[in-house]
PDB file of C-alpha atoms in Angstrom:
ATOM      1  CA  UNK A  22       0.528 139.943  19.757  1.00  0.00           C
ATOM      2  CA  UNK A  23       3.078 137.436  19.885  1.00  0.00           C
ATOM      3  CA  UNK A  24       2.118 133.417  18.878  1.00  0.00           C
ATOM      4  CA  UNK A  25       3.302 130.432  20.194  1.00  0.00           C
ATOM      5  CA  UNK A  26       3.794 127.952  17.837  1.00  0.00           C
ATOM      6  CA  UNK A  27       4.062 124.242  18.908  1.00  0.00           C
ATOM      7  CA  UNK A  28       7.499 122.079  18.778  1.00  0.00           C
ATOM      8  CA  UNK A  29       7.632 119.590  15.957  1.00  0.00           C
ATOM      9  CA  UNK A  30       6.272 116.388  15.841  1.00  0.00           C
ATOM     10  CA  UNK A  31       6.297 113.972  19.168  1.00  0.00           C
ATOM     11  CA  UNK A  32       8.902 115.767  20.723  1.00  0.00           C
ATOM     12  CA  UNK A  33       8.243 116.662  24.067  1.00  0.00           C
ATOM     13  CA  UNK A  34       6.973 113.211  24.731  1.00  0.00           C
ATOM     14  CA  UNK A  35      10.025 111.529  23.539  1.00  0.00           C
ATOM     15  CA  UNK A  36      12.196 113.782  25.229  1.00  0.00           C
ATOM     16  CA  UNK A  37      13.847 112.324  29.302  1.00  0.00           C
ATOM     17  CA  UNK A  38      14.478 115.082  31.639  1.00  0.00           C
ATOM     18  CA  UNK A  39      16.525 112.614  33.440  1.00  0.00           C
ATOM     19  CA  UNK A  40      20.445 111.960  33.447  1.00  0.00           C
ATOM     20  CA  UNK A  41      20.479 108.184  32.823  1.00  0.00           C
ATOM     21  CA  UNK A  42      23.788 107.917  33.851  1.00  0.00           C
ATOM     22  CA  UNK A  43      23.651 109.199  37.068  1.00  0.00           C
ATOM     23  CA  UNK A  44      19.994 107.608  37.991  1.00  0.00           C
ATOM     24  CA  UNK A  45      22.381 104.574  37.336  1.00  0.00           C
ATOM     25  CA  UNK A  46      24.899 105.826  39.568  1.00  0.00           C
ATOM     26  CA  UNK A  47      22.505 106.593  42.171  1.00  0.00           C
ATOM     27  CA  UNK A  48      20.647 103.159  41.886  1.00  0.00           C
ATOM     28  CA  UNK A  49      24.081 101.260  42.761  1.00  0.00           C
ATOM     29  CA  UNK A  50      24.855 103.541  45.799  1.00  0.00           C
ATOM     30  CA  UNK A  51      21.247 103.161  46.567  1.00  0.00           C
ATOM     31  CA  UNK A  52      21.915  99.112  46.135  1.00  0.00           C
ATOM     32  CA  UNK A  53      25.175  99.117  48.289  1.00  0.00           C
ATOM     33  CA  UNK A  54      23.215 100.966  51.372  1.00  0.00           C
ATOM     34  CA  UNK A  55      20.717  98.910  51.273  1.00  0.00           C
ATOM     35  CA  UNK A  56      23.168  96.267  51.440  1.00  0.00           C
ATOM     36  CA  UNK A  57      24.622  97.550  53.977  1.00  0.00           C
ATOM     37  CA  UNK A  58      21.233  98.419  56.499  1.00  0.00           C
ATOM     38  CA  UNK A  59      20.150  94.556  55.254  1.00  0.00           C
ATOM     39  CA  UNK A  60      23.412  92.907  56.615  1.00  0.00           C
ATOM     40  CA  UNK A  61      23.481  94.904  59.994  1.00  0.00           C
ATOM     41  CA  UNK A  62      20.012  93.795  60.960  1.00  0.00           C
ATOM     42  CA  UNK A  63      21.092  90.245  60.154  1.00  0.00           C
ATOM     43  CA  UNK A  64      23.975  90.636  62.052  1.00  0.00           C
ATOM     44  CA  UNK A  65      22.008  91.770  65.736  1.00  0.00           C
ATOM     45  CA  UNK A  66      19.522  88.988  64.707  1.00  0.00           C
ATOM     46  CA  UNK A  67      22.136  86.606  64.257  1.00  0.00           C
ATOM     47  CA  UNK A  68      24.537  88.012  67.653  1.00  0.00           C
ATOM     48  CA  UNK A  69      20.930  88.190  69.363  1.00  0.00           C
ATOM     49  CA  UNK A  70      20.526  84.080  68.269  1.00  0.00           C
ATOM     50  CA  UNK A  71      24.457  82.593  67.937  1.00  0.00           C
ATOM     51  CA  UNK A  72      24.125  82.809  64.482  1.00  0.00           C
ATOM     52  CA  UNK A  73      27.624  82.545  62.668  1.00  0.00           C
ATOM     53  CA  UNK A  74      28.519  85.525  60.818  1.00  0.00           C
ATOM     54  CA  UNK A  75      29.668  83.387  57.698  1.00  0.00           C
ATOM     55  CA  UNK A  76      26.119  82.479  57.282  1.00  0.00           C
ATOM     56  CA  UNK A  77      24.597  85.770  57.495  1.00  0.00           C
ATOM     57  CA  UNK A  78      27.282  87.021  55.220  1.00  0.00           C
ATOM     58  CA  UNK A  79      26.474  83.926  52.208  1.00  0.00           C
ATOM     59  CA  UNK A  80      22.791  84.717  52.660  1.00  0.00           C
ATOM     60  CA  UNK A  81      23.370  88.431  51.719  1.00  0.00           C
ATOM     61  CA  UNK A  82      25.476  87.672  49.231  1.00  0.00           C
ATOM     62  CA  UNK A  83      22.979  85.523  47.952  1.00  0.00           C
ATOM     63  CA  UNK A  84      19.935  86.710  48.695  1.00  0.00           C
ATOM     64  CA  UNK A  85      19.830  89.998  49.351  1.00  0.00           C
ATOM     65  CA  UNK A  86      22.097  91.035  45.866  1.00  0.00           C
ATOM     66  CA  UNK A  87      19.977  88.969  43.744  1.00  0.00           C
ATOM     67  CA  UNK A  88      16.592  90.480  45.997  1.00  0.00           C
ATOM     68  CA  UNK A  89      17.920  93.977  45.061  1.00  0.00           C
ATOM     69  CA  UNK A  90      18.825  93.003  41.602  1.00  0.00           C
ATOM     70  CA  UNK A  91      15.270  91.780  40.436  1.00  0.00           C
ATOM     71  CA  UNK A  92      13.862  95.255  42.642  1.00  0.00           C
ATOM     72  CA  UNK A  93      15.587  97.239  40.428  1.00  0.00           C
ATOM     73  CA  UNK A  94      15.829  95.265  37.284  1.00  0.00           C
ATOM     74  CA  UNK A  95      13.290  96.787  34.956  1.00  0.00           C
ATOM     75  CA  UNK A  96      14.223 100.427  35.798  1.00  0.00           C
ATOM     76  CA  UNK A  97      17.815  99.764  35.397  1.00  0.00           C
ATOM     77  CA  UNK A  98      17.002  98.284  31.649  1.00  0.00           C
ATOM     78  CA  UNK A  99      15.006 101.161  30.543  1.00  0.00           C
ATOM     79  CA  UNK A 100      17.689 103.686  32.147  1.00  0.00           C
ATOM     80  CA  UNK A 101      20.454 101.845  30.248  1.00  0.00           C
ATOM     81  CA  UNK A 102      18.557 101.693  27.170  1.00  0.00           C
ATOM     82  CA  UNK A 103      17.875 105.347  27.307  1.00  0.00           C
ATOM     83  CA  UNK A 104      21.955 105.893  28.069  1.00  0.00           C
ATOM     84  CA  UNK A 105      22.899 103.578  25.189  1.00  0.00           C
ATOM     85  CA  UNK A 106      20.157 105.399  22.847  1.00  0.00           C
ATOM     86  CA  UNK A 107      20.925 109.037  23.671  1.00  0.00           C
ATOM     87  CA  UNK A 108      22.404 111.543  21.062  1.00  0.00           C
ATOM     88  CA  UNK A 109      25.793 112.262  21.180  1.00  0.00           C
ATOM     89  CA  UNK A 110      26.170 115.807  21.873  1.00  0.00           C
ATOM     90  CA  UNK A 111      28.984 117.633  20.431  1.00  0.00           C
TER      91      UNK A 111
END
């Protein structure tokens, strides 16, 4: 009979199973397609209207980037915390 002892102290509920790094990496890319989808619909609104493309292109830069940033801003702190606090492995 074989026993299974538990890990030590709070362990398993300290420890990520996630890559910080590239959930980071992944958020951006996720950030620049959005971006991206965001500024095309403006664009056939805007063609559809005779909406200059210079304003379509302030308001995302605007807008949209700091709509994005405050969608992901809380996630992006606790996955840079957890980056900046991991062990280094050697």
């Amino acid at each position: 009979m074989t026993v299974q002892l538990p890990l030590p102290g709070v362990w398993p509920r300290n420890m990520s199973r996630r890559d910080p790094i590239a959930a980071l990496d992944e958020i951006r890319r996720d950030k620049v397609a959005a971006t991206y989808e965001i500024e095309l619909l403006l664009d056939r609104l805007a063609e559809k209207h005779g909406i200059s493309h210079k304003v379509i292109a302030k308001a995302v830069e605007g807008y949209v980037d700091d709509m994005l940033g405050d969608v992901f801003f809380d996630l992006q702190d606790e996955l840079e915390r957890e980056r900046d606090e991991a062990p280094e492995i050697c």
